[in-house]
Coordinates of C-alpha atoms in Angstrom, one line a residue:
X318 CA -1.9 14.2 18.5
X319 CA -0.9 17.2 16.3
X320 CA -2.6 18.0 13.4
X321 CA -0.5 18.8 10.3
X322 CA -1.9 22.4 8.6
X323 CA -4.0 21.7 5.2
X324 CA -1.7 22.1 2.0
X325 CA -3.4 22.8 -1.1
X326 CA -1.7 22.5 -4.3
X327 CA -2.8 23.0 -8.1
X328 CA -1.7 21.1 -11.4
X329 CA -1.8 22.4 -14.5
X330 CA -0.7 20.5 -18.0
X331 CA 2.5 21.6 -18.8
X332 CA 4.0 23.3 -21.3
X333 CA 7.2 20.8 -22.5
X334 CA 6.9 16.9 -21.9
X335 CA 7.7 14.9 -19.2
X336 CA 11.2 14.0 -19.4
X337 CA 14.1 12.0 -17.2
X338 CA 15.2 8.7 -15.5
X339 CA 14.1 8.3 -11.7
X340 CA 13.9 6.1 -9.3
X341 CA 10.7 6.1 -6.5
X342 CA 11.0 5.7 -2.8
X343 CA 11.3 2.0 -1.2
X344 CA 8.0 -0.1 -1.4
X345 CA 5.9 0.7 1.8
X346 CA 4.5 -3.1 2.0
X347 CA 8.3 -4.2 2.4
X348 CA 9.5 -1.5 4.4
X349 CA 6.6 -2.4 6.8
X350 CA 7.6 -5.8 7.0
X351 CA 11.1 -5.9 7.2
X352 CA 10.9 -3.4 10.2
X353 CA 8.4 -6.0 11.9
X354 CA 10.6 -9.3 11.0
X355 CA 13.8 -7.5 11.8
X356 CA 12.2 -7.0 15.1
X357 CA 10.7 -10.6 15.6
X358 CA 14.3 -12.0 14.7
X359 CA 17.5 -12.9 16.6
X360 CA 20.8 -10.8 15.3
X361 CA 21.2 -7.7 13.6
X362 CA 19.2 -7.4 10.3
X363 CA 20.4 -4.8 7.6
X364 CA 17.7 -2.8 5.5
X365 CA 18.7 -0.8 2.4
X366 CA 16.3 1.2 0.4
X367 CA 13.3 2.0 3.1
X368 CA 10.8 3.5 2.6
X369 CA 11.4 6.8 4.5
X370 CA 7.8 8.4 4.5
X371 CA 5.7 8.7 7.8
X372 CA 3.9 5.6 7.8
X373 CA 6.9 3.6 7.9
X374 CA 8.4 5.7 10.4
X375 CA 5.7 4.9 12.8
X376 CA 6.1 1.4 12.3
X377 CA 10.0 1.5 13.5
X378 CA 8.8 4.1 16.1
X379 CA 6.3 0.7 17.2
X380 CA 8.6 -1.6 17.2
X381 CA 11.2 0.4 18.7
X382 CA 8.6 0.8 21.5
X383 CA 8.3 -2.9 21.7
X384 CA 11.7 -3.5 22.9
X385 CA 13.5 -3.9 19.2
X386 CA 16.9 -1.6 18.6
X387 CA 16.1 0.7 15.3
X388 CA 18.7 3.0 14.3
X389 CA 19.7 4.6 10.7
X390 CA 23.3 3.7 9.5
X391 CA 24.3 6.1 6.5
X392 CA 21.4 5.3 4.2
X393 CA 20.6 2.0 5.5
X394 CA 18.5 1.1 8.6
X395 CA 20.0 -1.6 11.2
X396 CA 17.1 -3.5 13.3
X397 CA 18.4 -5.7 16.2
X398 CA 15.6 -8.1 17.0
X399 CA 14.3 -9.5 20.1
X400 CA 13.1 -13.1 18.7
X401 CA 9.9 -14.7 18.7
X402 CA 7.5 -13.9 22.3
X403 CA 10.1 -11.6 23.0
X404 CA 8.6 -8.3 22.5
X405 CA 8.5 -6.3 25.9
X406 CA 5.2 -4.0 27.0
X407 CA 5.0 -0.3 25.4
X408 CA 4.8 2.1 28.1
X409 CA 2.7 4.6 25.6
X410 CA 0.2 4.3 23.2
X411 CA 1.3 3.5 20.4
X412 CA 0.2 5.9 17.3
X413 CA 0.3 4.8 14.1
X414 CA -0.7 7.9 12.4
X415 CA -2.2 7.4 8.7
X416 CA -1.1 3.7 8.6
X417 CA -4.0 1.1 8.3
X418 CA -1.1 -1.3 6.8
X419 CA 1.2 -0.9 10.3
X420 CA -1.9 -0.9 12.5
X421 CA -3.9 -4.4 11.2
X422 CA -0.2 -5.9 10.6
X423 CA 1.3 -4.8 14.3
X424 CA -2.4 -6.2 15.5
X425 CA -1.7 -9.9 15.0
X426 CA 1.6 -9.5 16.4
X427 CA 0.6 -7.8 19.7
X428 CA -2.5 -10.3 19.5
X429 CA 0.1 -13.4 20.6
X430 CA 2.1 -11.6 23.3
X431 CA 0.8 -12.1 26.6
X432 CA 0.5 -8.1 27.4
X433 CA -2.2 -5.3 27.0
X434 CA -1.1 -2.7 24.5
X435 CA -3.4 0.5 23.4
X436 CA -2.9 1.6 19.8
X437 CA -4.7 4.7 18.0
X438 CA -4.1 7.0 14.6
X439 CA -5.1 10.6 13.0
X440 CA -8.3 11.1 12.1
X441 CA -8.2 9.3 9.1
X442 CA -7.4 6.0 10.4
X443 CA -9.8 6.5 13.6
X444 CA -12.2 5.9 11.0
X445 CA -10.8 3.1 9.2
X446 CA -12.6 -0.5 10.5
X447 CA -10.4 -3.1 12.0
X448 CA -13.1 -5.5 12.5
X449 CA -11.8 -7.7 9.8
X450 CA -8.6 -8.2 11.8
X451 CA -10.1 -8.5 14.9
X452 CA -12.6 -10.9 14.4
X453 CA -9.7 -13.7 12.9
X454 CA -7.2 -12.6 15.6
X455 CA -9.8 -13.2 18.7
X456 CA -9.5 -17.1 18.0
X457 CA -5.6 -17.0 19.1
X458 CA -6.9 -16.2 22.8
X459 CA -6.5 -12.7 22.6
X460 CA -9.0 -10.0 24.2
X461 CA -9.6 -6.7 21.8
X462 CA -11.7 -3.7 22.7
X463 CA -12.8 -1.0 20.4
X464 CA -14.6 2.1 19.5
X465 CA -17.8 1.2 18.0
X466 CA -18.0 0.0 15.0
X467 CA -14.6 -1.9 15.9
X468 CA -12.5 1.2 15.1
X469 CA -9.3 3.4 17.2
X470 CA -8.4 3.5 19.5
X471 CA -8.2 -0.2 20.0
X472 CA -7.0 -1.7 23.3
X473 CA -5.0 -5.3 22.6
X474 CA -4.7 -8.2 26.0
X475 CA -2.2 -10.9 24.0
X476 CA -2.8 -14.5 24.8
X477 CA -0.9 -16.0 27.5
X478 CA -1.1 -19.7 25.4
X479 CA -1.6 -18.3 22.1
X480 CA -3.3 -20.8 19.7
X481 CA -2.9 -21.1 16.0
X482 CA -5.7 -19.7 13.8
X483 CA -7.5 -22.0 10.6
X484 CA -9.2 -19.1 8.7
X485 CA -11.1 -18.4 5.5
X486 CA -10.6 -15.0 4.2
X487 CA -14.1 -13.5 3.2
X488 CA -12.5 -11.1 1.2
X489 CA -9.1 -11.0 -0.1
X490 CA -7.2 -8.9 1.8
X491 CA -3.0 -8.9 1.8
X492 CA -3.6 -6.8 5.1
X493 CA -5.5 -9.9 7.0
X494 CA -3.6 -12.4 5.9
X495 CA -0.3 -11.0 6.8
X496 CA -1.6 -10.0 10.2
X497 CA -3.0 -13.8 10.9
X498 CA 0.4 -14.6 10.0
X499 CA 2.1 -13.0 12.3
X500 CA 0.2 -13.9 15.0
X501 CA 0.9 -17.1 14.1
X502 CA 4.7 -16.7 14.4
X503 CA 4.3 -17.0 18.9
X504 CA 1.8 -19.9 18.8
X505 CA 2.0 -23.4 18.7
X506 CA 1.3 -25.5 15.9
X507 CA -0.2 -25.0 12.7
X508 CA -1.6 -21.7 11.5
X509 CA -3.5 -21.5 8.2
X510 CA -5.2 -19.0 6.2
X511 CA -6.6 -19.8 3.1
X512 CA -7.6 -16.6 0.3
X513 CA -10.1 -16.8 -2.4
X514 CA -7.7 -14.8 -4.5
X515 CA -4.3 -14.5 -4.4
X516 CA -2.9 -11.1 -3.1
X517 CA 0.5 -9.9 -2.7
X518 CA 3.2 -12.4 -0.6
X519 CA 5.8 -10.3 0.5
X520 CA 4.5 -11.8 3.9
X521 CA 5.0 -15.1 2.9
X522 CA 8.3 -14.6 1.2
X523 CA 9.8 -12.6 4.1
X524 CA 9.0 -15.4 6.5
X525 CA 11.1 -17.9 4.1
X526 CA 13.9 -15.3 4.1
X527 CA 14.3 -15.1 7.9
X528 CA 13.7 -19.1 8.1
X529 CA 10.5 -20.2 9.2
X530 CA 8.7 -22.6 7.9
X531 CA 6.1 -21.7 5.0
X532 CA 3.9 -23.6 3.1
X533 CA 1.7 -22.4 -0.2
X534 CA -0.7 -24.6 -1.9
X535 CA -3.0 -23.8 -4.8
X536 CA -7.1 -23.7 -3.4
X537 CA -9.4 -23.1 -6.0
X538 CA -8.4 -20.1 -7.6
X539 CA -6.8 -19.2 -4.5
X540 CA -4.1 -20.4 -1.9
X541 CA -3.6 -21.8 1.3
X542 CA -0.8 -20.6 3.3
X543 CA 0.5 -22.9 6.5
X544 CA 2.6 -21.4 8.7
X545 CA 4.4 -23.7 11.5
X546 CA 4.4 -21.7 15.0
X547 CA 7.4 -20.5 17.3
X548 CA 10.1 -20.9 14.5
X549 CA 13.9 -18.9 15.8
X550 CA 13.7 -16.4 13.4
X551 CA 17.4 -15.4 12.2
X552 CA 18.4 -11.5 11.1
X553 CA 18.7 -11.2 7.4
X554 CA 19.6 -8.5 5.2
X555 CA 16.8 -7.1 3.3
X556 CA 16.8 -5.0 0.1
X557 CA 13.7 -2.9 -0.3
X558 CA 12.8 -2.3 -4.4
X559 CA 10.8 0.4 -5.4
X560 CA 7.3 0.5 -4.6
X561 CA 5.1 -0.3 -7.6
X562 CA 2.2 1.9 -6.1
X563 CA 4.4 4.9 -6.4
X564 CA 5.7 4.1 -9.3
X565 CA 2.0 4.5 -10.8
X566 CA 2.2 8.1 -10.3
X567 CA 4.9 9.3 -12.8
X568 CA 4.4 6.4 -15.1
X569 CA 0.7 7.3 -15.8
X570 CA 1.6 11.1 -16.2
X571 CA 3.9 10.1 -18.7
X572 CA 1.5 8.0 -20.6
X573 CA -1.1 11.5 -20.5
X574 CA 1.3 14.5 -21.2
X575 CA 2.8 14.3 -25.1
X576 CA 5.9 13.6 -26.2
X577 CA 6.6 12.3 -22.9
X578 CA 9.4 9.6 -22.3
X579 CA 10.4 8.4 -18.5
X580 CA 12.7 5.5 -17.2
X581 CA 12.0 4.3 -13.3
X582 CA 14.5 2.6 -12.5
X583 CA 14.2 -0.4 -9.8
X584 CA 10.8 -1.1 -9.5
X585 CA 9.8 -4.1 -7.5
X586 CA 8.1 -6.5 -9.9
X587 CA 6.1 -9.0 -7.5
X588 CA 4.2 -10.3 -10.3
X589 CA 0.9 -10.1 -7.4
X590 CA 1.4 -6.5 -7.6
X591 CA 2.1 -5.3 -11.2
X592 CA -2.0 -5.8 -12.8
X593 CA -1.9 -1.9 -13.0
X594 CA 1.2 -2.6 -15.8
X595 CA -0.9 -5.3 -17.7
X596 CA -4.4 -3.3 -17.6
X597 CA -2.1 -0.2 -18.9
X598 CA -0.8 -2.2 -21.3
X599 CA -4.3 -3.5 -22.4
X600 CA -5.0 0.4 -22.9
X601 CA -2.1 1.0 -25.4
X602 CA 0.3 1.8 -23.6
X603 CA 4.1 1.9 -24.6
X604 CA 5.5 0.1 -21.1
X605 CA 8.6 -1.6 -21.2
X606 CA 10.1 -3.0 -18.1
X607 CA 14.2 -4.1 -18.9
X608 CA 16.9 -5.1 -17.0
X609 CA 14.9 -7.7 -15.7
X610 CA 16.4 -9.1 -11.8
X611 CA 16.1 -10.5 -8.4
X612 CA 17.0 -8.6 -5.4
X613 CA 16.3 -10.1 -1.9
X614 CA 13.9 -12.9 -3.1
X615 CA 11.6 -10.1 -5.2
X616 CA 11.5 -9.6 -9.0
X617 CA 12.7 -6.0 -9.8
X618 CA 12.8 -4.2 -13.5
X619 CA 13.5 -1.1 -15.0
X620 CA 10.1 0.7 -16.2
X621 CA 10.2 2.9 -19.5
X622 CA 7.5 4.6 -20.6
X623 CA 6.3 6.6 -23.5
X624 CA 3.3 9.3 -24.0
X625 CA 0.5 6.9 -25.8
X626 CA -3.3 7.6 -27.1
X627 CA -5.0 5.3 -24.4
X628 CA -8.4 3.2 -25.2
X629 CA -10.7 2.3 -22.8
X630 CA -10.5 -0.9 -20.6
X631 CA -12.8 -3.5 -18.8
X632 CA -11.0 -4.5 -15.7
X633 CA -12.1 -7.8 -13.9
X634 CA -12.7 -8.1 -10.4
X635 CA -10.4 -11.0 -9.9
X636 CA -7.7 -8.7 -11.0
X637 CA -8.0 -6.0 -8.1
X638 CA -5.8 -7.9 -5.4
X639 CA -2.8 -7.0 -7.7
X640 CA -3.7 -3.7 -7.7
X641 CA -5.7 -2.9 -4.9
X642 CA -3.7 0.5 -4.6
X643 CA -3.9 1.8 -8.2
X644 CA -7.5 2.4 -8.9
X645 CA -7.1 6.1 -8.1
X646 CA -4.5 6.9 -10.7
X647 CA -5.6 4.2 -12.9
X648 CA -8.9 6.0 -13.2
X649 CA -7.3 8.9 -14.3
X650 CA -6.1 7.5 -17.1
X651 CA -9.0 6.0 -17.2
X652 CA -10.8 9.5 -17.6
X653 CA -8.2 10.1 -20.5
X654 CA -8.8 7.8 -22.9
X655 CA -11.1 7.3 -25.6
X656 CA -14.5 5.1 -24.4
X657 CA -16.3 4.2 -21.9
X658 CA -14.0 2.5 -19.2
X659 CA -15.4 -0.7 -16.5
X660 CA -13.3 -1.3 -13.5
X661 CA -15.1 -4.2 -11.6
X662 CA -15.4 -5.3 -8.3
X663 CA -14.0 -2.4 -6.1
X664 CA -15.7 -3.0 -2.8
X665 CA -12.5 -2.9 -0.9
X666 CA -12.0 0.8 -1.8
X667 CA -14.7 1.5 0.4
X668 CA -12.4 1.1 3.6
X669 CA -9.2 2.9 2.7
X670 CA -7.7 6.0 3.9
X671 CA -11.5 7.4 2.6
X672 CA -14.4 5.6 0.3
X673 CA -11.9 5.5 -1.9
X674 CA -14.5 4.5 -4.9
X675 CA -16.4 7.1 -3.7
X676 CA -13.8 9.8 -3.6
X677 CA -12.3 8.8 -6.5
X678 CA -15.4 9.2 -8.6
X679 CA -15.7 13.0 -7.2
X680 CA -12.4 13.5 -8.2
X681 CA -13.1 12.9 -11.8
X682 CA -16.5 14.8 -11.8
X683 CA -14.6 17.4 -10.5
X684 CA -12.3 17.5 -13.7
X685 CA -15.6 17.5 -15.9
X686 CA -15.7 13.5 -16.3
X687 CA -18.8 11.6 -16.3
X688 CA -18.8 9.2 -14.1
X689 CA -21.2 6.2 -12.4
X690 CA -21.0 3.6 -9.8
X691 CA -22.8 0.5 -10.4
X692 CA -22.8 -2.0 -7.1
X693 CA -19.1 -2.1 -6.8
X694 CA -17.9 -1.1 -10.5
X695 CA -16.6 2.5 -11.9
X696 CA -17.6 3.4 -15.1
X697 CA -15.8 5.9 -16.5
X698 CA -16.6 7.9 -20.3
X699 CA -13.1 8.8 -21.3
X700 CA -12.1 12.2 -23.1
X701 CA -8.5 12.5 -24.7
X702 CA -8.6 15.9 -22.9
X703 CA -10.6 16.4 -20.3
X704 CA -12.3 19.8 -19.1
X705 CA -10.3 19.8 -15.5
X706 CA -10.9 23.4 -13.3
X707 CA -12.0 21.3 -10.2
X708 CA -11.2 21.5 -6.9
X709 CA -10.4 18.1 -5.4
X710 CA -11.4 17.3 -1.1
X711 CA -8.5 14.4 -0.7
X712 CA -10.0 13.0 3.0
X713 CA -6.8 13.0 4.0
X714 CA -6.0 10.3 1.6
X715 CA -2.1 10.1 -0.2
X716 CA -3.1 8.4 -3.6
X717 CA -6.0 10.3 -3.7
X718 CA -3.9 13.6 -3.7
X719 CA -1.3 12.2 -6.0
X720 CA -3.8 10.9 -8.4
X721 CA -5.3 14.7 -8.8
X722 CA -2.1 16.3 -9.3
X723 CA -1.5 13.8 -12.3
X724 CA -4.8 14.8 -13.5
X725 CA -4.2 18.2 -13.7
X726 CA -1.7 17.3 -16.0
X727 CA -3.9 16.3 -18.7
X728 CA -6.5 18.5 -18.3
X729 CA -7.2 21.4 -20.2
X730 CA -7.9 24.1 -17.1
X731 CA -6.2 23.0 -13.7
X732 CA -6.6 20.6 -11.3
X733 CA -6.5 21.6 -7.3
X734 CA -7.0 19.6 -4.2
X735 CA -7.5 21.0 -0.7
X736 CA -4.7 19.0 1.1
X737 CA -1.1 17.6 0.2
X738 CA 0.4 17.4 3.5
X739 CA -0.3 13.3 3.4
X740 CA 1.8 12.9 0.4
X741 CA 4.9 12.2 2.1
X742 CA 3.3 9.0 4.5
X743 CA 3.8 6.8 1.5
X744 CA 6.2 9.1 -0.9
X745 CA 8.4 11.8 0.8
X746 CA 9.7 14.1 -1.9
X747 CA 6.8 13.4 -4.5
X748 CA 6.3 17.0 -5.5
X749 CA 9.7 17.8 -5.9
X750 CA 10.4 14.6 -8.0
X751 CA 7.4 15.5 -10.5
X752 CA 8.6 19.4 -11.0
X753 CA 12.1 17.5 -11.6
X754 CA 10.4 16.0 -15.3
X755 CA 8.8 18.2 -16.0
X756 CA 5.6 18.8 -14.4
X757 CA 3.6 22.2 -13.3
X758 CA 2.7 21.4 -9.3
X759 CA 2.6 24.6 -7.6
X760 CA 0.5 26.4 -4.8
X761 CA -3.0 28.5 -6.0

């Protein structure tokens, strides 16, 4: 497996405000799933707007490996499906690089396919735990041996008779669900997974749009999702929005450098993803989403933002499923505003691309921001203008990388970080798009 070279960068505030209307890549949680439901289906499915960064890409390259036809048409993607059971054996490992999303999702697919498949990742994701996948996914019939400490490479034997799965989640987890899910596509009967929160559907509202049979009930301040088994999934066109997660990146930088004023246009709007917009809000900000619309059964918006003088915020735990992949640039601005900042309930931070809590609490220390972890809470002390001249170690992480640059643009000496060269798994062109309003990214 090659190695890409380490790419630092530095950010330093710049000298104008951030200015200009944009639009971010395709959101990576759709882009994953239309690829994998294109490939369970039966007919030609159509995908505009995906998400062309590396993690995605090894998803098609997966599925392509599978026995599904993948090819790129103009700007669109075409996916010819093999229907449900009708995946054929890879005759590689398969390598999902820096994708936990493609690797516990692809999981409970391969988990109900009566084959032995082997797949592994970078470094990163070697390290990354797929116990909580496993564990669910063994009661389908299927066999699963791992590294210790259930981690990649991780060797899959499908169920020959695969039986539907009744599960609890422990933990919400978008990831787990959606992988249950799947596997529950080539079984017989019934599968159910019940969440103790509720955490983002695009699952559940892909299945509807390629026609299988989903049902949501309210449970507790959860839901329970039923799925019924061995449904003939039919090709439909899919329109990927952009991803809220990336859209974090410039919107927050806008908030912190003055006299800023942004418009990102066509963000997806899932209202189980956008807590990141409502705890900004409760900061201060001046967010505006207009041009309010549905495309392809998700809500999408056009975001406009203005520079604002944050406050501090108390985030509740129960709020993190809708926002799971925010905290990083959250706590930024975070770091930024005036008092003393909670953001509760983080344990599932602790198994991302790094300890993300972890990491991201170094990366503010590292910008001269006092910081704490309390059990699974960040406290952060805000500054209006924090001290900054830090160097930043990303562990290989994306939002961690993209969460220092923004920093640096608020800070009053620069902001560096050892590696970018993961940047482009969940937002190719990133860089280049921040320079493009504005922003001073360059190399030390």
């Amino acid at each position: 497996m090659e190695t890409q070279p380490a790419r630092p960068l530095a950010a330093r505030r710049p000298s104008t405000p951030l200015a200009g209307e944009i639009a971010v890549p395709g959101d990576k949680s759709i882009s994953h799933r239309a690829l994998m439901f294109g490939a369970l289906a039966v007919g030609q499915t159509r995908i505009t707007g995906l998400l062309e960064g590396e993690d995605v890409l090894r998803t098609a390259a997966a599925m392509r490996a599978l026995g599904a036809e993948i090819t790129r048409d103009g700007g669109d993607w075409l996916v010819s499906g093999r229907g449900i059971g009708g995946l054929t054996p890879p005759e590689d490992v398969l390598d999902m690089g820096n994708s936990g999303t493609a690797a516990r999702l692809l999981a409970g697919i391969l988990a109900t396919h009566d084959f032995s498949s082997v797949m592994t990742g970078d470094a990163s994701l070697r390290k990354r735990p797929m116990g909580r996948v496993i564990e669910p996914l063994k009661a389908s019939g299927a066999v699963f041996t791992a590294r210790e400490g259930n981690r990649l490479p991780l060797t899959i034997q499908g169920a020959r008779d695969a039986l539907p799965i009744t599960y609890r989640l422990p933990v919400a987890s978008a990831q787990v669900k959606s992988a249950i899910l799947l596997a529950g596509l080539n079984a017989r009967g019934i599968t159910e997974v019940e969440e103790p929160e509720p955490t983002r559907d695009h699952s559940e509202n892909m299945l509807t749009h390629f026609g299988a049979q989903v049902k949501v009930t309210q449970a507790g301040r959860g839901r329970m999702i039923r799925l019924t088994g061995q449904p003939e999934l039919r090709a439909a066109d899919v329109v990927v929005p952009g991803d809220p997660s990336s859209a974090a990146f410039p919107l927050v930088a806008g908030l912190l450098v003055a006299g800023s004023k942004l418009v990102i246009n066509g963000v997806g709007l899932n209202p189980l993803r956008t807590g990141l917009f409502d705890t900004l809000r409760e900061m201060g900000a001046e967010l505006e989403i207009r041009d309010f619309r549905i495309q392809g059964g998700e809500n999408v918006g056009d975001i406009h933002v203005e520079h604002t003088a944050l406050v501090a915020v108390d985030v509740p735990a129960g709020r993190a499923p809708s926002m799971i992949d925010e905290y990083p640039v959250l706590a930024v601005a975070c770091a930024c505003a005036r008092g003393v900042s909670r953001l509760r309930g983080l344990s599932e931070l602790r198994v991302k691309e790094s300890d993300r809590l972890a990491a991201t609490a170094a990366m503010l220390r590292a910008g001269g921001v006092r910081v704490e972890i309390e059990g699974d809470d960040l406290i952060i002390h805000g500054s209006t203008q924090p001290a900054g001249g830090g160097l930043v170690e990303t562990h290989m992480d994306h939002r961690l990388a993209m969460s220092a640059l923004v920093f640096g643009q608020a800070t009053r000496e620069p902001m560096r970080i050892d590696d970018a060269s993961f940047i482009d798994t969940s937002f190719p062109g990133f860089v280049a798009l921040m320079r493009r309003l504005g922003a001073d990214i360059s190399v030390p």
